[in-house]
Short mmCIF file of C-alpha atoms in Angstrom, two decimals:
data_model
loop_
_atom_site.label_atom_id
_atom_site.label_comp_id
_atom_site.label_asym_id
_atom_site.label_seq_id
_atom_site.Cartn_x
_atom_site.Cartn_y
_atom_site.Cartn_z
CA MET A 1 -18.99 8.20 -37.45
CA ARG A 2 -19.02 4.71 -35.95
CA ARG A 3 -15.72 2.85 -35.75
CA LEU A 4 -14.88 -0.39 -33.97
CA LEU A 5 -11.47 0.94 -33.04
CA THR A 6 -9.42 3.91 -34.04
CA ILE A 7 -6.42 2.79 -36.02
CA ALA A 8 -3.93 4.02 -33.45
CA THR A 9 -5.79 2.34 -30.58
CA ALA A 10 -6.12 -0.83 -32.63
CA VAL A 11 -2.39 -1.01 -33.24
CA VAL A 12 -1.77 -0.93 -29.49
CA ALA A 13 -4.64 -3.27 -28.66
CA LEU A 14 -3.87 -5.84 -31.31
CA THR A 15 -0.15 -5.79 -30.57
CA ALA A 16 -0.80 -6.27 -26.87
CA GLY A 17 -3.04 -9.24 -27.53
CA ALA A 18 -4.81 -9.17 -24.18
CA GLY A 19 -4.95 -12.54 -22.51
CA ALA A 20 -2.74 -14.20 -25.12
CA THR A 21 0.87 -15.22 -25.32
CA ALA A 22 3.10 -12.19 -25.77
CA ALA A 23 3.83 -11.40 -29.38
CA PRO A 24 7.38 -11.95 -30.63
CA ARG A 25 9.48 -8.81 -30.24
CA PRO A 26 10.01 -7.12 -33.60
CA PRO A 27 13.58 -7.16 -34.87
CA SER A 28 15.72 -4.13 -34.05
CA ALA A 29 15.33 -2.91 -37.61
CA ALA A 30 11.56 -3.17 -38.21
CA TYR A 31 10.61 -5.43 -41.08
CA ARG A 32 9.74 -3.39 -44.16
CA VAL A 33 6.64 -4.55 -45.99
CA ALA A 34 6.51 -1.83 -48.65
CA GLU A 35 6.30 -3.33 -52.15
CA LYS A 36 6.88 -6.88 -50.87
CA SER A 37 5.13 -9.47 -53.03
CA ILE A 38 3.41 -12.50 -51.57
CA GLY A 39 6.34 -14.52 -52.91
CA ASP A 40 8.76 -12.27 -51.01
CA LEU A 41 6.75 -12.62 -47.82
CA ARG A 42 6.50 -16.39 -48.16
CA ALA A 43 10.25 -16.65 -48.62
CA ASP A 44 10.97 -14.46 -45.60
CA LEU A 45 8.50 -16.39 -43.45
CA ALA A 46 10.04 -19.70 -44.51
CA ALA A 47 13.57 -18.44 -43.78
CA GLY A 48 12.61 -17.10 -40.36
CA ARG A 49 13.40 -13.51 -41.29
CA VAL A 50 9.94 -12.50 -40.13
CA THR A 51 6.95 -14.06 -38.39
CA SER A 52 3.31 -13.67 -39.27
CA VAL A 53 2.80 -11.69 -36.08
CA GLN A 54 5.55 -9.31 -37.12
CA LEU A 55 3.99 -8.99 -40.57
CA VAL A 56 0.65 -8.02 -39.04
CA GLN A 57 2.37 -5.53 -36.75
CA ALA A 58 4.30 -4.03 -39.66
CA TYR A 59 1.14 -3.57 -41.73
CA LEU A 60 -0.69 -2.08 -38.74
CA ARG A 61 2.07 0.45 -38.27
CA ARG A 62 1.91 1.31 -41.93
CA ILE A 63 -1.88 1.67 -41.78
CA ASP A 64 -1.49 4.04 -38.85
CA ARG A 65 1.16 6.09 -40.65
CA LEU A 66 -0.39 6.29 -44.12
CA ASP A 67 -4.10 5.58 -43.73
CA ARG A 68 -4.98 7.66 -40.67
CA HIS A 69 -2.03 10.02 -40.58
CA GLY A 70 0.31 11.41 -43.22
CA PRO A 71 -1.55 11.29 -46.55
CA SER A 72 -4.66 9.97 -44.72
CA LEU A 73 -5.74 7.53 -47.41
CA HIS A 74 -8.86 6.33 -45.56
CA SER A 75 -8.71 3.03 -47.40
CA ILE A 76 -9.50 0.93 -44.31
CA ILE A 77 -12.91 0.96 -42.62
CA ALA A 78 -12.20 -1.49 -39.78
CA LEU A 79 -9.36 -3.65 -38.53
CA ASN A 80 -9.95 -7.26 -37.60
CA PRO A 81 -9.40 -7.46 -33.82
CA ASP A 82 -8.61 -11.17 -34.24
CA ALA A 83 -5.81 -10.61 -36.77
CA LEU A 84 -2.93 -11.02 -34.31
CA ALA A 85 -4.50 -14.13 -32.81
CA GLU A 86 -4.78 -15.59 -36.30
CA ALA A 87 -1.16 -14.69 -36.97
CA ARG A 88 -0.01 -16.32 -33.71
CA ALA A 89 -1.86 -19.50 -34.68
CA CYS A 90 -0.13 -19.48 -38.08
CA ASP A 91 3.27 -19.00 -36.44
CA ALA A 92 2.62 -21.85 -34.00
CA GLU A 93 1.61 -24.16 -36.85
CA ARG A 94 4.70 -23.17 -38.84
CA ARG A 95 6.95 -24.02 -35.90
CA LYS A 96 5.37 -27.48 -35.88
CA GLY A 97 6.01 -27.89 -39.59
CA HIS A 98 2.39 -27.48 -40.65
CA LEU A 99 1.36 -25.02 -43.36
CA ARG A 100 -2.30 -24.69 -44.27
CA GLY A 101 -1.58 -23.55 -47.82
CA PRO A 102 0.21 -21.05 -50.05
CA LEU A 103 -1.02 -18.01 -48.07
CA HIS A 104 0.02 -19.28 -44.64
CA GLY A 105 0.44 -16.25 -42.39
CA ILE A 106 -0.05 -13.67 -45.19
CA PRO A 107 -2.23 -10.62 -44.29
CA ILE A 108 -5.00 -9.85 -46.79
CA VAL A 109 -7.72 -7.17 -46.79
CA VAL A 110 -11.21 -7.63 -48.19
CA LYS A 111 -13.73 -5.07 -49.39
CA ASP A 112 -16.34 -4.20 -46.81
CA ASN A 113 -19.21 -5.76 -48.73
CA ILE A 114 -17.72 -9.25 -48.23
CA GLU A 115 -18.70 -11.03 -45.04
CA THR A 116 -16.13 -12.42 -42.62
CA ALA A 117 -16.72 -14.45 -39.46
CA ASP A 118 -14.66 -11.97 -37.45
CA PRO A 119 -16.37 -9.61 -34.95
CA VAL A 120 -16.45 -6.90 -37.62
CA ALA A 121 -19.51 -5.53 -39.41
CA THR A 122 -20.00 -5.91 -43.15
CA THR A 123 -21.38 -2.48 -43.97
CA ALA A 124 -21.08 -1.81 -47.73
CA GLY A 125 -19.95 1.57 -46.40
CA SER A 126 -23.41 2.40 -45.02
CA LEU A 127 -24.42 3.33 -41.48
CA ALA A 128 -27.58 1.31 -42.15
CA LEU A 129 -25.45 -1.86 -41.89
CA ALA A 130 -23.26 -0.73 -38.99
CA ALA A 131 -24.63 -3.60 -36.88
CA ASN A 132 -24.28 -6.24 -39.62
CA VAL A 133 -21.91 -8.55 -37.73
CA THR A 134 -22.93 -11.86 -39.28
CA HIS A 135 -20.17 -14.13 -37.86
CA ARG A 136 -20.12 -16.01 -41.17
CA ASP A 137 -17.39 -16.23 -43.78
CA ALA A 138 -18.20 -15.74 -47.42
CA PRO A 139 -16.99 -18.93 -49.15
CA LEU A 140 -14.15 -17.00 -50.78
CA VAL A 141 -13.01 -15.84 -47.32
CA ALA A 142 -13.24 -19.38 -45.97
CA ARG A 143 -10.98 -20.49 -48.83
CA LEU A 144 -8.49 -17.73 -48.07
CA ARG A 145 -8.38 -18.84 -44.43
CA ALA A 146 -8.02 -22.49 -45.43
CA ALA A 147 -4.97 -21.44 -47.46
CA GLY A 148 -3.55 -19.75 -44.36
CA ALA A 149 -4.40 -16.10 -45.03
CA VAL A 150 -4.81 -13.70 -42.12
CA ILE A 151 -7.79 -11.40 -42.68
CA LEU A 152 -6.27 -8.10 -41.58
CA ALA A 153 -9.04 -5.59 -42.25
CA LYS A 154 -12.13 -4.51 -44.15
CA ALA A 155 -11.46 -1.95 -46.88
CA ASN A 156 -13.45 1.16 -47.73
CA LEU A 157 -15.58 1.40 -50.87
CA SER A 158 -17.96 3.63 -52.72
CA GLU A 159 -21.04 3.30 -50.52
CA TRP A 160 -23.38 0.53 -51.68
CA ALA A 161 -20.83 -0.17 -54.45
CA ASN A 162 -21.60 3.16 -56.17
CA MET A 163 -25.23 2.28 -56.84
CA ARG A 164 -27.01 4.64 -54.45
CA SER A 165 -26.91 7.78 -56.57
CA ALA A 166 -26.87 8.90 -60.19
CA LEU A 167 -24.20 11.47 -59.25
CA PRO A 168 -21.88 9.64 -56.83
CA ILE A 169 -18.41 10.40 -55.54
CA SER A 170 -16.28 7.31 -56.01
CA GLY A 171 -14.48 6.05 -52.94
CA TRP A 172 -16.69 7.87 -50.43
CA SER A 173 -18.80 6.14 -47.80
CA ALA A 174 -20.50 7.31 -44.64
CA MET A 175 -18.60 4.63 -42.70
CA GLY A 176 -15.14 5.29 -44.11
CA GLY A 177 -15.04 8.79 -45.57
CA LEU A 178 -13.19 9.48 -48.82
CA THR A 179 -10.53 7.06 -50.00
CA ARG A 180 -7.58 8.90 -51.53
CA ASN A 181 -5.39 7.77 -54.39
CA PRO A 182 -1.82 7.07 -53.18
CA TYR A 183 -0.39 8.28 -56.50
CA ALA A 184 -2.02 11.70 -56.17
CA THR A 185 -3.99 12.25 -53.00
CA ASP A 186 -6.27 14.88 -54.51
CA ARG A 187 -7.27 12.53 -57.33
CA SER A 188 -9.96 9.83 -57.28
CA ALA A 189 -9.12 6.26 -56.31
CA GLU A 190 -12.21 5.43 -58.43
CA GLY A 191 -14.77 2.90 -57.41
CA SER A 192 -16.30 1.00 -56.09
CA SER A 193 -13.27 -1.03 -54.90
CA ALA A 194 -11.38 2.15 -54.07
CA GLY A 195 -10.34 0.97 -50.61
CA PRO A 196 -8.89 -2.40 -51.64
CA ALA A 197 -7.06 -0.67 -54.49
CA ALA A 198 -5.56 2.16 -52.44
CA ALA A 199 -4.64 -0.17 -49.56
CA THR A 200 -2.86 -2.60 -51.87
CA ALA A 201 -1.07 0.15 -53.81
CA ALA A 202 0.16 1.60 -50.51
CA SER A 203 1.32 -1.82 -49.21
CA LEU A 204 -1.12 -1.77 -46.30
CA ALA A 205 -1.57 -5.51 -46.90
CA ALA A 206 -0.05 -8.11 -49.17
CA ALA A 207 -3.05 -7.99 -51.52
CA ALA A 208 -6.81 -7.50 -51.49
CA VAL A 209 -10.13 -8.83 -52.71
CA GLY A 210 -12.50 -6.43 -54.45
CA THR A 211 -15.84 -6.83 -56.19
CA GLU A 212 -17.18 -5.69 -59.55
CA THR A 213 -20.49 -5.31 -61.30
CA ASP A 214 -19.17 -3.07 -64.09
CA GLY A 215 -15.65 -1.67 -63.74
CA SER A 216 -15.35 -1.74 -59.96
CA ILE A 217 -12.23 -3.94 -59.88
CA VAL A 218 -10.47 -3.05 -63.11
CA ASN A 219 -10.93 0.73 -63.01
CA PRO A 220 -9.61 1.32 -59.47
CA ALA A 221 -6.83 -1.19 -60.16
CA SER A 222 -5.88 0.74 -63.28
CA VAL A 223 -5.70 4.17 -61.63
CA ASN A 224 -3.94 2.81 -58.54
CA GLY A 225 -1.17 1.06 -60.47
CA LEU A 226 -2.36 -2.49 -59.77
CA VAL A 227 -3.17 -5.79 -61.37
CA GLY A 228 -6.90 -6.45 -61.08
CA LEU A 229 -8.93 -9.39 -62.36
CA LYS A 230 -12.67 -9.42 -62.92
CA PRO A 231 -13.17 -13.16 -63.50
CA THR A 232 -15.90 -14.98 -65.36
CA VAL A 233 -19.09 -14.62 -63.36
CA GLY A 234 -19.34 -17.76 -61.22
CA LEU A 235 -15.64 -18.65 -61.04
CA ILE A 236 -15.44 -17.17 -57.52
CA PRO A 237 -18.56 -17.76 -55.39
CA ARG A 238 -20.66 -14.70 -54.50
CA THR A 239 -22.46 -16.10 -51.43
CA HIS A 240 -22.48 -13.70 -48.43
CA ILE A 241 -21.45 -10.68 -50.48
CA VAL A 242 -23.72 -7.63 -50.42
CA PRO A 243 -25.17 -7.77 -53.97
CA ILE A 244 -26.10 -5.45 -56.80
CA THR A 245 -27.09 -8.02 -59.42
CA HIS A 246 -26.50 -11.76 -59.51
CA VAL A 247 -26.13 -11.54 -63.29
CA GLN A 248 -22.93 -9.44 -63.25
CA ASP A 249 -21.54 -9.40 -59.69
CA THR A 250 -18.23 -11.08 -58.97
CA ALA A 251 -15.33 -10.82 -56.56
CA GLY A 252 -11.75 -10.77 -57.79
CA PRO A 253 -8.11 -10.30 -56.74
CA MET A 254 -6.29 -6.97 -56.63
CA ALA A 255 -2.51 -7.14 -56.29
CA ARG A 256 0.77 -5.48 -57.18
CA SER A 257 1.79 -8.30 -59.53
CA VAL A 258 0.16 -10.79 -61.87
CA ALA A 259 1.68 -13.68 -59.90
CA ASP A 260 0.02 -12.52 -56.68
CA ALA A 261 -3.33 -12.10 -58.45
CA ALA A 262 -3.03 -15.59 -59.95
CA LEU A 263 -2.28 -17.07 -56.54
CA LEU A 264 -5.32 -15.43 -54.97
CA LEU A 265 -7.51 -16.61 -57.84
CA SER A 266 -6.21 -20.17 -57.44
CA VAL A 267 -7.24 -20.10 -53.80
CA MET A 268 -10.67 -18.50 -54.21
CA ALA A 269 -11.95 -20.15 -57.41
CA GLY A 270 -14.25 -23.14 -57.33
CA PRO A 271 -17.87 -24.26 -57.16
CA ASP A 272 -20.29 -23.26 -54.43
CA PRO A 273 -23.60 -25.12 -54.03
CA ASP A 274 -25.31 -21.86 -53.04
CA ASP A 275 -24.20 -19.98 -56.16
CA PRO A 276 -25.84 -21.37 -59.31
CA ALA A 277 -23.45 -19.47 -61.60
CA SER A 278 -20.51 -21.40 -60.15
CA GLN A 279 -22.00 -24.66 -61.40
CA LEU A 280 -21.19 -23.57 -64.95
CA ALA A 281 -17.44 -23.51 -64.29
CA PRO A 282 -15.29 -26.23 -65.90
CA ALA A 283 -14.99 -29.35 -63.79
CA MET A 284 -11.19 -29.15 -63.85
CA LYS A 285 -9.84 -25.84 -62.54
CA PRO A 286 -6.77 -24.70 -64.48
CA ASP A 287 -3.43 -24.18 -62.76
CA TYR A 288 -3.32 -20.41 -62.88
CA LEU A 289 0.23 -20.20 -61.57
CA ALA A 290 1.49 -22.68 -64.16
CA ALA A 291 0.09 -20.37 -66.86
CA LEU A 292 2.53 -17.60 -65.89
CA ASN A 293 4.98 -18.07 -68.72
CA PRO A 294 7.14 -15.08 -69.78
CA ALA A 295 6.89 -16.39 -73.35
CA ALA A 296 3.08 -16.69 -73.29
CA LEU A 297 2.61 -13.90 -75.85
CA LYS A 298 4.52 -15.69 -78.58
CA GLY A 299 2.10 -16.48 -81.40
CA ALA A 300 -0.88 -14.80 -79.70
CA ARG A 301 -3.26 -12.79 -81.86
CA LEU A 302 -4.63 -9.80 -79.95
CA GLY A 303 -7.38 -7.44 -81.05
CA LEU A 304 -6.86 -3.82 -80.07
CA MET A 305 -10.34 -2.44 -79.45
CA ARG A 306 -11.05 0.97 -80.93
CA PHE A 307 -14.08 2.77 -79.51
CA ARG A 308 -16.13 5.65 -80.87
CA GLN A 309 -14.72 7.84 -78.12
CA ALA A 310 -11.03 8.49 -78.80
CA TYR A 311 -8.32 7.92 -76.23
CA ASP A 312 -6.47 10.84 -74.67
CA PRO A 313 -3.29 11.49 -76.72
CA LYS A 314 -1.09 10.76 -73.69
CA VAL A 315 -2.87 7.43 -73.19
CA GLU A 316 -2.46 6.75 -76.90
CA ALA A 317 1.31 7.24 -76.48
CA LEU A 318 1.36 4.67 -73.69
CA LEU A 319 -0.68 2.30 -75.84
CA HIS A 320 1.80 2.54 -78.71
CA ALA A 321 4.62 1.67 -76.31
CA ALA A 322 2.60 -1.29 -75.01
CA GLU A 323 2.00 -2.51 -78.56
CA ASP A 324 5.76 -2.43 -79.14
CA VAL A 325 6.29 -4.65 -76.09
CA LEU A 326 3.58 -7.08 -77.15
CA ARG A 327 4.93 -7.37 -80.68
CA ALA A 328 8.50 -7.74 -79.45
CA GLN A 329 7.34 -10.77 -77.47
CA GLY A 330 5.84 -12.42 -80.54
CA ALA A 331 2.23 -11.26 -80.39
CA GLU A 332 0.32 -10.08 -83.44
CA VAL A 333 -1.75 -6.98 -82.70
CA VAL A 334 -4.61 -6.04 -85.03
CA GLU A 335 -7.04 -3.17 -84.63
CA VAL A 336 -10.74 -4.00 -84.33
CA GLN A 337 -13.63 -1.55 -84.28
CA VAL A 338 -16.20 -1.74 -81.48
CA THR A 339 -19.55 -0.91 -83.06
CA ALA A 340 -21.82 -1.49 -80.06
CA SER A 341 -23.34 1.72 -78.75
CA PRO A 342 -22.32 2.44 -75.13
CA ALA A 343 -25.56 4.38 -74.72
CA GLU A 344 -27.71 1.44 -75.84
CA LEU A 345 -25.73 -0.98 -73.72
CA GLY A 346 -26.00 1.33 -70.75
CA ARG A 347 -29.73 1.90 -71.17
CA ASN A 348 -30.52 -1.82 -71.12
CA GLU A 349 -28.02 -2.51 -68.34
CA PHE A 350 -29.63 0.23 -66.27
CA ILE A 351 -33.17 -1.15 -66.62
CA ALA A 352 -32.11 -4.68 -65.72
CA THR A 353 -29.73 -3.75 -62.92
CA LEU A 354 -32.21 -1.56 -61.04
CA SER A 355 -34.76 -4.37 -61.02
CA GLU A 356 -32.27 -7.04 -60.05
CA MET A 357 -30.71 -4.84 -57.37
CA LYS A 358 -34.00 -4.41 -55.55
CA ALA A 359 -34.68 -8.15 -55.58
CA ASP A 360 -31.13 -9.19 -54.69
CA LEU A 361 -30.67 -6.58 -51.94
CA ASN A 362 -34.01 -7.49 -50.36
CA ALA A 363 -33.01 -11.15 -50.39
CA TYR A 364 -29.63 -10.36 -48.80
CA LEU A 365 -30.99 -8.00 -46.14
CA ALA A 366 -33.49 -10.65 -45.06
CA THR A 367 -30.52 -12.86 -44.02
CA THR A 368 -28.79 -10.27 -41.85
CA PRO A 369 -28.82 -10.46 -38.02
CA ALA A 370 -31.78 -9.10 -36.07
CA THR A 371 -29.57 -6.20 -34.99
CA VAL A 372 -29.87 -4.86 -38.53
CA ARG A 373 -33.12 -2.88 -38.63
CA THR A 374 -33.05 -2.17 -42.37
CA ARG A 375 -34.59 -5.38 -43.74
CA THR A 376 -35.49 -4.13 -47.22
CA LEU A 377 -34.34 -1.57 -49.77
CA ALA A 378 -37.32 0.58 -48.73
CA ASP A 379 -36.01 0.49 -45.15
CA VAL A 380 -32.56 1.60 -46.34
CA ILE A 381 -34.07 4.51 -48.28
CA ALA A 382 -36.00 5.59 -45.17
CA PHE A 383 -32.87 5.23 -43.02
CA ASN A 384 -30.86 7.42 -45.37
CA ALA A 385 -33.58 10.07 -45.35
CA ALA A 386 -33.68 10.03 -41.54
CA HIS A 387 -29.86 10.30 -41.34
CA ALA A 388 -29.35 12.58 -44.32
CA GLY A 389 -26.73 14.71 -42.59
CA GLN A 390 -24.42 11.71 -42.21
CA GLU A 391 -25.47 9.61 -45.19
CA MET A 392 -26.18 12.21 -47.84
CA PRO A 393 -24.00 15.29 -47.27
CA PHE A 394 -22.65 15.19 -50.83
CA TYR A 395 -25.05 13.21 -53.01
CA ARG A 396 -28.52 11.71 -52.80
CA GLN A 397 -30.10 8.27 -53.40
CA GLU A 398 -31.79 8.58 -56.79
CA ARG A 399 -30.71 5.11 -57.92
CA PHE A 400 -32.14 3.47 -54.82
CA GLU A 401 -35.43 5.30 -55.30
CA GLN A 402 -35.55 4.25 -58.96
CA ALA A 403 -34.78 0.65 -57.99
CA GLN A 404 -37.55 0.68 -55.41
CA ALA A 405 -40.01 1.75 -58.12
CA ALA A 406 -38.61 -0.66 -60.74
CA LYS A 407 -40.52 -3.54 -62.28
CA PRO A 408 -39.64 -7.04 -60.99
CA PRO A 409 -36.93 -9.11 -62.73
CA ASP A 410 -39.50 -11.41 -64.34
CA ASP A 411 -41.29 -8.51 -66.02
CA PRO A 412 -41.08 -8.89 -69.83
CA ASP A 413 -39.52 -5.44 -70.26
CA VAL A 414 -36.82 -6.18 -67.69
CA LYS A 415 -36.07 -9.60 -69.14
CA ALA A 416 -35.86 -8.10 -72.62
CA ALA A 417 -33.46 -5.41 -71.41
CA ARG A 418 -31.17 -7.98 -69.80
CA LEU A 419 -31.20 -10.23 -72.86
CA THR A 420 -30.50 -7.28 -75.14
CA ALA A 421 -27.57 -6.06 -73.05
CA THR A 422 -26.06 -9.55 -72.90
CA ARG A 423 -26.57 -10.15 -76.63
CA LEU A 424 -25.07 -6.84 -77.73
CA ALA A 425 -22.07 -7.20 -75.42
CA GLY A 426 -21.48 -10.94 -75.90
CA PRO A 427 -22.61 -12.81 -79.05
CA GLU A 428 -22.90 -9.65 -81.18
CA GLY A 429 -20.07 -7.83 -79.44
CA LEU A 430 -16.97 -9.42 -77.95
CA ALA A 431 -17.63 -12.92 -79.28
CA LYS A 432 -18.20 -11.60 -82.80
CA LEU A 433 -15.02 -9.51 -82.70
CA ALA A 434 -12.99 -12.48 -81.47
CA ALA A 435 -14.41 -14.95 -84.00
CA GLU A 436 -14.28 -12.72 -87.08
CA ASN A 437 -10.70 -11.66 -86.36
CA HIS A 438 -9.46 -15.05 -85.09
CA LEU A 439 -8.35 -13.54 -81.78
CA ASP A 440 -6.90 -15.13 -78.66
CA ALA A 441 -7.83 -12.06 -76.60
CA LEU A 442 -8.87 -8.43 -76.88
CA ILE A 443 -6.84 -5.54 -75.47
CA ALA A 444 -7.47 -1.84 -74.76
CA PRO A 445 -6.47 0.82 -72.26
CA THR A 446 -8.52 0.02 -69.15
CA THR A 447 -9.44 3.64 -68.50
CA GLY A 448 -7.73 7.01 -68.61
CA PRO A 449 -5.79 8.78 -65.84
CA THR A 450 -8.01 9.53 -62.87
CA TRP A 451 -9.76 12.83 -62.23
CA GLY A 452 -9.46 15.38 -59.43
CA VAL A 453 -11.77 14.87 -56.45
CA ASP A 454 -14.37 17.51 -55.63
CA LEU A 455 -16.82 16.59 -52.90
CA LEU A 456 -19.27 19.11 -54.33
CA ALA A 457 -19.16 17.60 -57.82
CA PRO A 458 -19.91 14.06 -59.09
CA ASP A 459 -17.51 11.65 -60.75
CA ARG A 460 -16.15 12.44 -64.17
CA GLY A 461 -15.40 9.89 -66.87
CA SER A 462 -11.86 9.22 -68.02
CA GLY A 463 -12.15 7.62 -71.45
CA PRO A 464 -13.99 4.80 -73.24
CA ALA A 465 -15.77 2.36 -70.93
CA THR A 466 -13.64 -0.73 -71.60
CA SER A 467 -15.24 -2.52 -68.64
CA GLN A 468 -18.81 -2.35 -69.95
CA MET A 469 -18.86 -5.12 -72.55
CA PRO A 470 -17.02 -7.81 -70.53
CA ALA A 471 -19.17 -6.94 -67.52
CA LEU A 472 -22.39 -7.42 -69.47
CA ALA A 473 -21.15 -10.50 -71.33
CA GLY A 474 -19.72 -12.14 -68.18
CA TRP A 475 -16.25 -12.36 -69.79
CA PRO A 476 -13.06 -12.20 -67.69
CA HIS A 477 -11.18 -8.89 -67.73
CA LEU A 478 -7.59 -8.46 -66.52
CA THR A 479 -5.83 -5.11 -66.12
CA VAL A 480 -2.05 -4.78 -65.80
CA PRO A 481 -0.08 -1.54 -65.28
CA MET A 482 0.79 0.02 -68.64
CA GLY A 483 2.58 3.17 -67.46
CA GLU A 484 1.81 6.64 -66.21
CA VAL A 485 0.47 9.90 -67.60
CA LEU A 486 2.12 12.74 -65.67
CA GLY A 487 2.58 10.40 -62.72
CA LEU A 488 -0.96 8.95 -62.85
CA PRO A 489 -1.18 5.19 -63.55
CA VAL A 490 -3.03 3.72 -66.53
CA GLY A 491 -3.68 0.00 -67.07
CA LEU A 492 -3.77 -2.25 -70.12
CA SER A 493 -6.76 -4.60 -70.36
CA PHE A 494 -6.71 -8.22 -71.54
CA ILE A 495 -10.22 -9.59 -72.21
CA GLY A 496 -11.12 -13.14 -73.21
CA PRO A 497 -14.04 -15.55 -73.46
CA PRO A 498 -15.56 -17.19 -70.37
CA TRP A 499 -13.21 -19.34 -68.30
CA SER A 500 -10.08 -18.09 -70.13
CA GLU A 501 -8.47 -16.62 -66.99
CA ALA A 502 -5.37 -18.83 -67.25
CA ARG A 503 -4.62 -17.60 -70.77
CA LEU A 504 -5.27 -13.96 -69.85
CA LEU A 505 -3.03 -14.21 -66.79
CA GLY A 506 -0.32 -15.72 -68.98
CA PHE A 507 -0.57 -12.82 -71.42
CA GLY A 508 -0.62 -10.28 -68.61
CA TYR A 509 2.35 -11.88 -66.89
CA ALA A 510 4.43 -11.92 -70.07
CA TYR A 511 3.58 -8.27 -70.71
CA GLU A 512 4.36 -7.33 -67.10
CA GLN A 513 7.72 -9.11 -67.12
CA HIS A 514 8.86 -7.29 -70.25
CA SER A 515 7.28 -3.86 -69.71
CA HIS A 516 8.14 -3.27 -66.02
CA ALA A 517 5.56 -0.48 -66.13
CA ARG A 518 4.50 -0.32 -62.49
CA ARG A 519 6.06 2.21 -60.11
CA PRO A 520 5.40 2.68 -56.37
CA PRO A 521 3.02 5.47 -55.33
CA THR A 522 4.12 8.97 -54.40
CA TYR A 523 1.61 10.09 -51.72
CA VAL A 524 1.61 13.73 -52.85
CA ARG A 525 -0.93 16.02 -54.45
CA PHE A 526 -1.10 16.00 -58.23
CA GLU A 527 0.21 19.54 -58.42
CA ASP A 528 3.33 18.39 -56.56
CA LEU A 529 4.12 15.58 -58.99
CA PRO A 530 6.97 16.22 -61.39
CA GLN A 531 5.25 16.92 -64.69
CA VAL A 532 7.01 14.21 -66.65
CA ALA A 533 6.51 12.60 -70.03
CA PRO A 534 4.04 9.70 -70.36
CA GLY A 535 5.46 6.41 -69.17
CA VAL A 536 8.16 7.97 -67.00
CA ALA A 537 7.45 7.71 -63.29
CA PRO A 538 8.35 10.48 -60.83
CA ALA A 539 10.72 9.66 -58.01
CA ASN A 540 9.09 7.68 -55.23
CA ARG A 541 8.76 9.87 -52.19
CA ALA A 542 7.17 7.50 -49.76
CA SER A 543 8.57 4.07 -49.22
CA ARG A 544 9.19 5.38 -45.71
#
């Protein structure tokens, strides 16, 4: 399996910084990054308790200890060989009194379907893109850098964002192997943003950027004990991100707190001339950090979505406790029934997405460097067949083959499927529920506790698909830790109309501040977790 550097070698190489000024010597007691928020890191950088170089070194040591050794999370595909140089530049600027922005010197990881200008490939987890070193920043990455962020690494993902096969294994890619869940290492980290989720939960970086088409930010965030935000499509530009469909794709922040997610969103959001969806965003971007009011729930009317598929009783117990918190903070919670058929939504989504994926992937692959030999989806299918031992040891590529045979996006049947999916999820779904019940937002468990991983068996579902309707309607979807079921995290979703991220973040922040539901991960197998009651976390065994 191709790797730019082994993690252990990279730690030595990056720390040495060949040809550059020697890195500051770490303090005698190494700086501990576990569970540190971006606010904590900013304060310590400002006070001189740590430098950006020392932060990068601390995260690299932690990656070596937890990602490639110990529990072997496999959440990181490749380290950025320029990370220490970027950190040195940030430290030099800080000494001169210059800060680029609110992320100055803060290490961030991005999912490996997001391009960076570093000498690192953007692979979508596939060996077919192992040579895809584009030397261009996605606009969201350029904005992170402008705010001072250090791009530490590329994170693993479900290969091709979980769209290659009808029977995938979430979190597995030929480039990165299987990402493991830090809360129970024999359980799924879910996908497709499994790597960003696991890396952030394990404090391998301050925070991460994932991507979602339908559930790929909120689901892994939920089962990895994180805050995850799938924003309104177009709020964060999608240029230079390996696509599935331009209708639903979006990037979004994944963090250990609502405040950190809001900060990342503030940095990344904004128009992009190359992304038509971003032109629909409001001219005045809200102040997402200013929306973080612990009293934001007072007077809010929230609709608790009830689906045809019932929640697990243990999840239901967590939900009742969450309702108590919401009501205690002044929110009114009313139950609303979701009548849309998941099967009908899924059928129309499937028809449209396959068609759009072929067109969008072909357009993206045509822009890759000449070193990339797979210039079309058909080329990728042929590559996978020729390298089946490496690319397809566990599951095949039925979805790719179906997409290759799909009708074009302008076909009447495809257009009708997309319009039907959007209508049922939006105007006749979420929008109707919100209007008829006079709601400020909708809430629901994000998903259930994650399932056990079996490389010889495909993914299993874990409850009602809360992500489906906001994904199809283009509505923002925030998940915040709600508690644990036998040590496995479960998130609470806040869903609102387009461009309502500030309000949702306010609700999520108020809930977070009064529920205190998140616990650090344990890094043990599920069978070794104390079998505790829902909502009670086992002792943390790994802040080492």
